[in-house]
XYZ file of C-alpha atoms in Angstrom:
560
model
C -50.593 11.042 21.243
C -53.986 10.222 22.790
C -54.148 13.623 24.500
C -53.354 15.388 21.220
C -56.070 13.462 19.351
C -58.710 14.142 22.015
C -57.779 17.833 22.279
C -57.838 18.273 18.486
C -61.201 16.476 18.294
C -62.807 18.687 20.950
C -61.348 21.835 19.369
C -62.589 20.703 15.940
C -66.158 20.033 17.109
C -66.388 23.332 19.033
C -64.988 25.239 16.045
C -67.591 23.700 13.743
C -70.435 24.504 16.156
C -69.274 28.116 16.476
C -68.719 28.697 12.739
C -71.790 27.017 11.258
C -75.205 28.585 11.955
C -77.415 26.361 14.080
C -80.525 28.163 12.808
C -81.482 29.295 9.313
C -80.315 32.733 8.232
C -82.916 34.400 5.991
C -80.740 37.446 5.369
C -77.917 35.349 3.891
C -80.337 32.721 2.617
C -78.668 29.952 4.561
C -81.045 27.056 5.000
C -80.219 23.695 6.541
C -82.456 20.717 7.146
C -81.746 18.741 10.292
C -79.819 16.045 8.453
C -77.896 18.508 6.296
C -76.918 20.529 9.362
C -75.588 17.431 11.131
C -73.662 16.409 8.030
C -72.199 19.914 7.662
C -71.206 20.069 11.321
C -69.744 16.564 11.147
C -67.801 17.288 7.966
C -66.429 20.593 9.230
C -65.572 18.991 12.575
C -63.450 16.407 10.777
C -61.684 19.056 8.690
C -61.011 21.195 11.768
C -59.855 18.146 13.711
C -57.338 17.297 10.965
C -56.182 20.926 10.814
C -55.662 21.234 14.567
C -53.956 17.854 14.793
C -51.523 18.646 11.977
C -50.813 22.106 13.376
C -49.931 20.853 16.859
C -48.130 17.781 15.582
C -45.934 19.662 13.112
C -45.182 22.770 15.176
C -44.867 21.009 18.584
C -46.890 23.879 20.033
C -47.960 23.601 23.668
C -51.487 22.256 23.945
C -53.194 24.851 26.121
C -56.457 26.741 25.705
C -54.607 30.038 25.200
C -52.837 28.576 22.151
C -56.236 28.664 20.383
C -56.677 32.438 20.643
C -56.256 33.066 16.908
C -58.570 30.221 15.716
C -61.089 31.337 18.343
C -61.012 34.871 16.961
C -61.451 33.676 13.374
C -64.215 31.168 14.071
C -66.238 33.432 16.369
C -66.015 36.244 13.807
C -67.196 33.856 11.087
C -69.927 32.445 13.318
C -71.259 35.910 14.215
C -71.298 36.891 10.530
C -73.101 33.760 9.321
C -75.731 33.517 12.087
C -78.781 35.616 12.863
C -81.133 36.545 15.669
C -80.423 35.308 19.180
C -77.723 32.968 17.902
C -75.892 35.928 16.347
C -76.060 37.829 19.641
C -74.627 34.881 21.554
C -71.851 34.359 19.024
C -71.277 38.118 19.041
C -70.607 37.872 22.774
C -68.136 35.058 22.069
C -66.473 37.290 19.461
C -66.118 40.141 21.945
C -64.598 37.775 24.494
C -62.213 36.472 21.820
C -61.236 40.025 20.901
C -60.531 40.864 24.542
C -58.499 37.688 25.018
C -56.547 38.369 21.812
C -55.851 41.958 22.858
C -54.641 40.761 26.271
C -52.344 38.150 24.735
C -50.952 40.443 22.038
C -50.369 43.404 24.367
C -49.006 41.482 27.351
C -45.411 42.411 26.522
C -46.193 46.085 27.209
C -47.596 45.454 30.675
C -45.509 42.639 32.160
C -42.082 44.295 31.930
C -41.959 44.857 35.698
C -42.785 41.201 36.322
C -40.049 40.178 33.888
C -37.544 42.312 35.729
C -38.604 40.888 39.088
C -38.126 37.265 37.978
C -34.723 38.145 36.478
C -33.333 40.041 39.466
C -29.752 39.107 40.281
C -27.547 39.274 43.340
C -25.152 42.223 43.049
C -21.412 41.884 43.717
C -18.292 43.783 42.722
C -15.814 41.265 41.303
C -15.493 37.525 40.817
C -12.862 35.683 42.821
C -9.263 35.727 41.622
C -8.619 32.936 39.138
C -6.391 30.095 40.331
C -3.581 29.971 37.779
C -2.970 26.333 38.667
C -6.327 25.480 37.089
C -6.983 25.168 33.353
C -10.044 27.020 32.034
C -12.379 25.431 29.483
C -10.875 27.580 26.764
C -11.028 25.524 23.555
C -13.341 27.518 21.230
C -16.385 25.637 19.885
C -15.639 26.360 16.203
C -12.187 24.835 16.582
C -13.634 21.819 18.403
C -16.248 21.397 15.696
C -13.595 21.504 12.951
C -11.612 18.783 14.706
C -14.691 16.596 15.043
C -15.531 17.025 11.366
C -12.043 15.906 10.405
C -12.470 12.842 12.629
C -15.832 11.936 11.093
C -14.251 8.974 9.349
C -14.537 7.130 12.681
C -18.322 6.985 12.168
C -19.688 3.846 10.434
C -21.722 4.517 7.251
C -20.477 8.093 7.235
C -22.666 9.165 4.308
C -25.801 8.667 6.421
C -24.861 11.222 9.035
C -23.665 14.715 9.869
C -22.349 16.402 13.014
C -24.934 17.796 15.431
C -24.750 20.746 17.817
C -21.916 21.008 20.332
C -22.619 20.993 24.052
C -19.943 21.626 26.693
C -20.246 19.753 29.979
C -18.382 17.957 32.741
C -18.028 14.186 32.382
C -16.068 12.209 34.967
C -14.615 15.464 36.367
C -13.291 16.537 32.957
C -14.580 19.432 30.857
C -15.472 18.176 27.389
C -17.395 19.016 24.252
C -20.129 16.587 23.235
C -21.611 16.489 19.725
C -24.162 13.896 18.566
C -24.049 12.260 15.160
C -27.271 13.240 13.356
C -29.132 11.941 10.298
C -28.446 13.912 7.113
C -31.980 13.582 5.744
C -35.343 11.807 5.809
C -34.351 8.800 3.684
C -31.185 8.281 5.723
C -33.332 8.219 8.859
C -35.917 5.923 7.244
C -33.211 3.403 6.414
C -30.962 3.821 9.436
C -33.543 4.346 12.247
C -30.793 4.913 14.865
C -27.692 7.105 14.978
C -24.476 5.308 15.995
C -23.219 7.596 18.772
C -21.511 10.882 19.584
C -18.137 12.613 19.628
C -16.320 13.731 22.753
C -13.382 16.174 22.886
C -11.478 17.904 25.673
C -12.558 21.501 26.238
C -9.279 22.372 28.000
C -6.593 20.722 25.842
C -6.362 22.123 22.320
C -4.003 19.299 21.281
C -6.452 16.528 22.188
C -8.173 14.552 19.432
C -11.901 13.791 19.208
C -13.086 10.341 20.218
C -16.158 8.739 18.679
C -18.228 6.861 21.275
C -20.561 4.155 20.004
C -23.946 4.518 21.663
C -27.027 4.033 19.498
C -29.695 6.716 19.722
C -33.203 6.273 18.325
C -34.538 9.621 19.564
C -32.641 12.567 18.071
C -33.389 16.085 16.765
C -32.816 14.824 13.199
C -35.195 11.862 13.496
C -38.734 12.073 12.139
C -42.296 11.618 13.352
C -42.561 10.416 16.950
C -38.807 9.725 17.195
C -37.954 13.413 16.854
C -36.858 14.547 20.322
C -38.859 17.791 20.396
C -42.030 15.939 19.367
C -41.404 13.086 21.768
C -41.120 15.623 24.601
C -44.305 17.360 23.465
C -46.333 14.146 23.200
C -45.220 13.160 26.679
C -45.821 16.608 28.193
C -48.562 18.223 26.023
C -49.202 21.291 28.164
C -45.611 22.085 29.219
C -44.054 25.354 28.083
C -40.651 24.443 26.664
C -38.043 27.064 25.825
C -34.751 26.583 24.047
C -33.316 23.836 21.878
C -32.917 20.279 23.137
C -29.339 19.501 24.164
C -27.389 16.292 24.582
C -26.058 15.450 28.043
C -23.879 12.447 28.873
C -23.854 10.764 32.269
C -20.627 9.507 33.848
C -21.211 6.062 32.319
C -21.319 7.506 28.813
C -25.090 7.086 28.349
C -26.693 9.820 26.188
C -29.744 11.810 27.270
C -31.542 14.713 25.664
C -32.740 17.526 27.929
C -35.072 20.488 27.450
C -35.981 23.301 29.844
C -39.617 23.917 30.735
C -41.377 26.581 32.783
C -44.171 29.134 32.639
C -45.100 32.278 30.737
C -44.709 35.519 32.677
C -48.267 36.505 31.740
C -50.714 35.588 28.966
C -48.481 33.814 26.424
C -45.547 36.166 26.780
C -42.167 35.816 28.496
C -40.641 32.759 30.105
C -39.228 31.623 33.431
C -37.560 28.212 33.744
C -38.894 25.886 36.451
C -37.491 22.489 35.510
C -35.964 20.187 32.935
C -37.341 17.219 31.027
C -34.893 14.362 30.435
C -35.134 11.688 27.728
C -33.109 8.511 27.281
C -31.863 8.859 23.701
C -31.938 5.081 23.219
C -35.346 4.137 24.605
C -37.240 7.447 24.608
C -38.103 7.063 28.294
C -38.729 10.515 29.769
C -38.912 12.069 33.197
C -39.348 15.669 34.332
C -37.526 17.278 37.252
C -37.677 20.600 39.034
C -34.417 22.539 38.803
C -33.597 21.677 42.413
C -34.005 17.942 41.751
C -32.258 17.638 38.374
C -29.840 14.657 38.097
C -26.254 15.548 39.003
C -24.847 14.691 35.578
C -26.949 17.416 33.929
C -24.879 20.598 33.737
C -27.266 22.700 31.622
C -30.699 22.208 33.177
C -31.531 25.789 32.176
C -31.178 26.327 28.439
C -28.832 29.083 27.215
C -31.791 30.601 25.372
C -33.687 30.963 28.671
C -30.644 32.573 30.321
C -30.206 34.969 27.409
C -33.863 35.951 27.762
C -33.393 36.497 31.499
C -30.369 38.725 30.816
C -32.488 40.750 28.405
C -35.185 41.257 31.040
C -32.623 42.298 33.647
C -30.864 44.765 31.364
C -33.828 46.324 29.563
C -36.706 46.476 32.037
C -35.123 48.030 35.120
C -37.601 50.934 34.813
C -40.352 49.272 32.819
C -41.217 48.680 29.190
C -41.400 52.226 27.814
C -38.073 53.236 29.368
C -36.399 50.473 27.375
C -37.320 52.391 24.197
C -37.516 56.031 25.328
C -35.053 57.590 27.734
C -33.288 54.287 28.425
C -32.365 55.335 31.951
C -30.117 52.668 33.573
C -30.673 50.345 30.602
C -27.803 47.958 29.859
C -27.682 45.680 26.853
C -26.434 42.084 27.135
C -23.647 41.244 24.707
C -24.256 39.072 21.648
C -20.681 37.684 21.608
C -21.531 34.448 23.453
C -21.039 31.027 21.897
C -24.530 29.679 22.735
C -27.580 31.927 22.297
C -25.452 35.016 23.159
C -24.062 33.510 26.378
C -20.877 31.520 26.947
C -20.716 28.483 29.270
C -17.816 28.416 31.739
C -16.995 26.360 34.848
C -15.962 27.474 38.325
C -13.334 25.806 40.494
C -15.939 23.328 41.780
C -16.906 22.225 38.285
C -20.283 23.995 38.300
C -21.308 25.403 34.928
C -22.310 29.045 34.559
C -23.422 31.124 31.605
C -21.388 34.308 31.171
C -22.410 37.516 29.465
C -21.312 41.133 29.707
C -23.521 44.206 29.531
C -22.786 47.381 27.622
C -24.326 50.812 27.105
C -27.206 51.268 24.623
C -25.396 54.328 23.237
C -23.887 53.903 19.777
C -20.103 53.706 19.562
C -19.571 53.041 23.277
C -17.536 49.914 24.042
C -17.304 50.282 27.821
C -18.726 47.462 29.909
C -21.353 48.300 32.526
C -21.072 44.927 34.260
C -21.251 41.204 33.684
C -23.399 38.311 34.853
C -22.856 34.674 35.758
C -25.940 32.444 35.783
C -25.874 28.991 37.351
C -26.782 26.611 34.518
C -28.450 24.136 36.918
C -30.477 26.472 39.122
C -30.925 29.589 36.986
C -29.750 31.802 39.868
C -27.664 34.715 38.629
C -25.157 37.196 40.034
C -24.410 40.567 38.466
C -20.909 41.954 38.925
C -20.483 45.703 38.656
C -16.683 45.638 38.479
C -14.540 48.309 40.106
C -16.753 51.382 39.847
C -13.665 53.622 39.896
C -12.473 52.116 36.626
C -13.999 51.864 33.166
C -13.990 48.321 31.775
C -13.859 47.475 28.095
C -16.628 45.165 26.894
C -16.232 41.896 24.972
C -16.669 43.591 21.597
C -13.815 45.955 22.414
C -11.594 42.985 23.314
C -12.373 41.331 19.978
C -11.562 44.563 18.151
C -8.144 44.732 19.829
C -7.384 41.186 18.672
C -8.545 41.966 15.157
C -6.238 45.006 14.996
C -3.337 43.089 16.551
C -3.500 40.374 13.868
C -4.978 42.433 11.025
C -2.402 41.249 8.480
C -3.034 37.593 9.274
C -6.810 38.110 9.373
C -7.116 36.269 12.674
C -10.152 36.803 14.869
C -11.046 36.249 18.491
C -13.794 33.913 19.676
C -15.378 33.206 23.050
C -14.179 36.213 25.113
C -14.550 35.466 28.830
C -13.819 37.899 31.656
C -11.594 36.558 34.446
C -9.979 38.052 37.509
C -6.285 37.423 36.778
C -4.000 38.559 39.617
C -6.600 41.062 40.801
C -7.025 42.557 37.314
C -10.278 42.176 35.340
C -9.039 40.603 32.097
C -10.453 39.182 28.877
C -9.231 35.714 27.864
C -10.010 35.018 24.223
C -9.131 32.222 21.815
C -7.695 33.429 18.495
C -8.573 31.539 15.296
C -7.440 31.946 11.707
C -9.808 32.310 8.750
C -10.090 28.513 8.475
C -11.186 28.093 12.082
C -7.865 26.734 13.394
C -6.704 27.780 16.857
C -3.589 29.981 16.735
C -3.142 31.298 20.275
C -4.792 32.604 23.431
C -4.949 36.351 23.952
C -5.366 38.177 27.283
C -6.094 41.886 27.557
C -6.772 43.983 30.625
C -10.355 45.236 30.708
C -9.328 48.434 32.527
C -5.981 48.980 30.734
C -6.341 47.716 27.129
C -2.700 48.522 26.392
C -1.678 45.612 28.674
C -1.856 42.450 26.576
C -0.185 39.074 26.179
C -0.699 35.944 24.126
C 0.653 32.405 24.099
C 0.105 28.948 22.683
C -1.860 27.865 25.761
C -3.847 29.671 28.457
C -1.104 28.868 30.991
C 1.622 30.351 28.774
C -0.476 33.421 28.011
C -1.175 33.861 31.725
C 2.533 33.844 32.633
C 3.309 36.402 29.928
C 0.331 38.470 31.013
C 1.597 38.578 34.570
C 4.855 40.014 33.318
C 2.971 42.489 31.150
C 0.940 43.606 34.173
C 4.115 44.215 36.151
C 5.707 46.080 33.263
C 2.562 48.128 32.837
C 2.611 49.165 36.465
C -0.383 47.063 37.388
C -0.928 45.610 40.827
C -0.397 41.870 40.753
C -1.986 39.749 43.438
C -1.929 35.978 43.660
C -4.506 33.394 42.834
C -7.321 32.483 45.140
C -5.499 29.351 46.274
C -1.896 30.632 46.474
C -0.547 30.481 50.015
C 1.129 33.557 51.469
C 4.483 32.715 53.073
C 7.168 34.576 54.979
C 10.916 34.295 54.474
C 14.182 35.978 55.409
C 17.402 35.784 53.425
C 20.334 37.416 51.685
C 20.061 38.976 48.236
C 22.513 37.401 45.753
C 21.527 39.106 42.496
C 19.308 42.083 41.551
C 17.817 43.154 38.210
C 15.903 46.442 37.879
C 13.777 47.500 34.916
C 12.184 50.934 34.507
C 8.562 50.546 33.361
C 6.788 53.851 32.906
C 6.554 55.599 36.254
C 7.472 52.452 38.186
C 10.427 50.129 38.488
C 10.121 46.349 38.452
C 12.751 44.664 40.644
C 13.635 40.985 40.247
C 16.085 39.406 42.698
C 17.583 36.079 43.734
C 17.856 35.062 47.400
C 20.343 32.675 48.924
C 17.681 29.930 48.855
C 18.141 29.968 45.038
C 14.557 31.193 44.517
C 13.728 34.250 42.369
C 11.242 36.921 43.418
C 9.729 40.018 41.817
C 8.131 43.232 43.067
C 7.046 46.576 41.622
C 7.944 49.918 43.178
C 4.230 50.735 42.975
C 3.745 48.372 45.931
C 6.871 49.335 47.859
C 8.814 52.449 46.725
C 11.890 51.500 48.818
C 12.401 48.380 46.670
C 14.366 50.522 44.172
C 17.186 50.744 46.740
C 17.626 46.973 46.995
C 21.268 45.893 46.502
C 23.195 42.657 46.351
C 24.158 41.551 49.849
C 21.120 43.121 51.537
C 19.332 41.113 54.210
C 15.547 41.104 53.687
C 12.426 39.851 55.433
C 9.349 39.552 53.249
C 6.021 37.892 52.505
C 5.252 36.388 49.099
C 2.702 34.251 47.316
C 3.701 30.666 46.579
C 2.251 30.503 43.060
C 4.700 27.873 41.852
C 6.107 30.199 39.212
C 9.754 30.959 38.435
C 9.455 34.491 39.840
C 7.264 34.588 42.945
C 5.330 37.833 43.581
C 6.330 39.691 46.754
C 3.597 41.331 48.816
C 5.647 43.084 51.510
C 9.394 43.505 52.043
C 11.687 44.892 54.744
C 15.275 45.727 53.809
C 17.019 45.365 57.139
C 19.903 47.827 56.697
C 17.510 50.542 55.473
C 15.510 50.539 58.705
């Protein structure tokens, strides 16, 4: 607060000195005696001080010299107009400098596009690793989670004082969960209550789980007022920091709540943003500490705000050939999707429990729903990887996947939410939660990004995945195992065989004398169509733990 007061005082005094003429102006008949001039300067300084203080205090604007470009322009213009003689010339010079600074700040976005692209450059790869079907993705959609928390709001003491805050997905004690703080519902509720009672926690992988209210008093929240408001508390502690994105609640493994906000630097002038670190605040005591991204505490999953990642995606997609190309020509321009659950990106976790922000990119051409690629950005470090996908195939984008779901359930008026691209069995595939018009989860839908006619849905991601595997085989797709499935070799005698014609291929399912069932498509091995009961076979397969194990290679002994 002391820094804000001193800064506002200095800005107020300088503004008064620039605006008021220090010498008499005969042309405008402005005459001041020494005492009158001091009183005028003092009075205007106080008014300007109050104005600057209220502006910075209310808006939480960063307190840097460049943030005064507009007042500087106004006051120097006024000062040059009201003064005369040498004083007018000097203030005229200040006006010219203010005009140049204003022009630089306002036009920076046209000249720093190349710098924006450079800071947003991503590693380039083809495909993400094959998903391990033994794992459970964080697939509970946020709207469904929020509805469940609202229905459980009766767990909160003095319910009428509060409302549910913003959801944040994270990993707590090795489990993927949604966290939502309880917020004040208005000024008078805050004035009387002072502290919120806690937060809700809900599994992000189990749609049948129920929300749990955790009692943990928080004095510093986004819905508090004056110096207890989290954004203002961060600003008063770090006056000159450039923050970007909303504050978010993070819970450590002991259940203690902390609010975090990303900070960094402008690309140039006061335009653009690049995240450098994260500020962390104890929601109970207000104690704050700032960290670089490399040094952020381990319990913080989202050190880089989703808003900052979305901005980075925009730089990467739009400015590959500079600013003007993003509007005219649009050569190699790719637009990030707006289907994400948080600031146009969707948080997901890898097999190590590291959070990434996902988004897909599409063509700027109207009516085109093909995906040009997709990006995963590490939510702790801000480092991103762009995946081109199989360049020999055309992938459907997230909007196209949502349209397929809408058409599939058009009579029920169900809609998809949170489409995420996975590599299921070697096939780029969209996994999407399907909700009814009331926001209740109905099923999980999977559709191939390269072959939209191949779809499956089930009550859980695991069930949908099993049905999708069958659909891939029926559709003639190539099914490979998960990243962690072990390839094994076996020999045995065929007891039973079932063959099903699927398009141009035949899917063969068979039972060996070890009482285990296997499956293989003739697309992989054409000779499989000749398999008969009693044949002796030697083969390799993937031990996925499923009822029908996928065969990679097979040798039918009496055919050789």
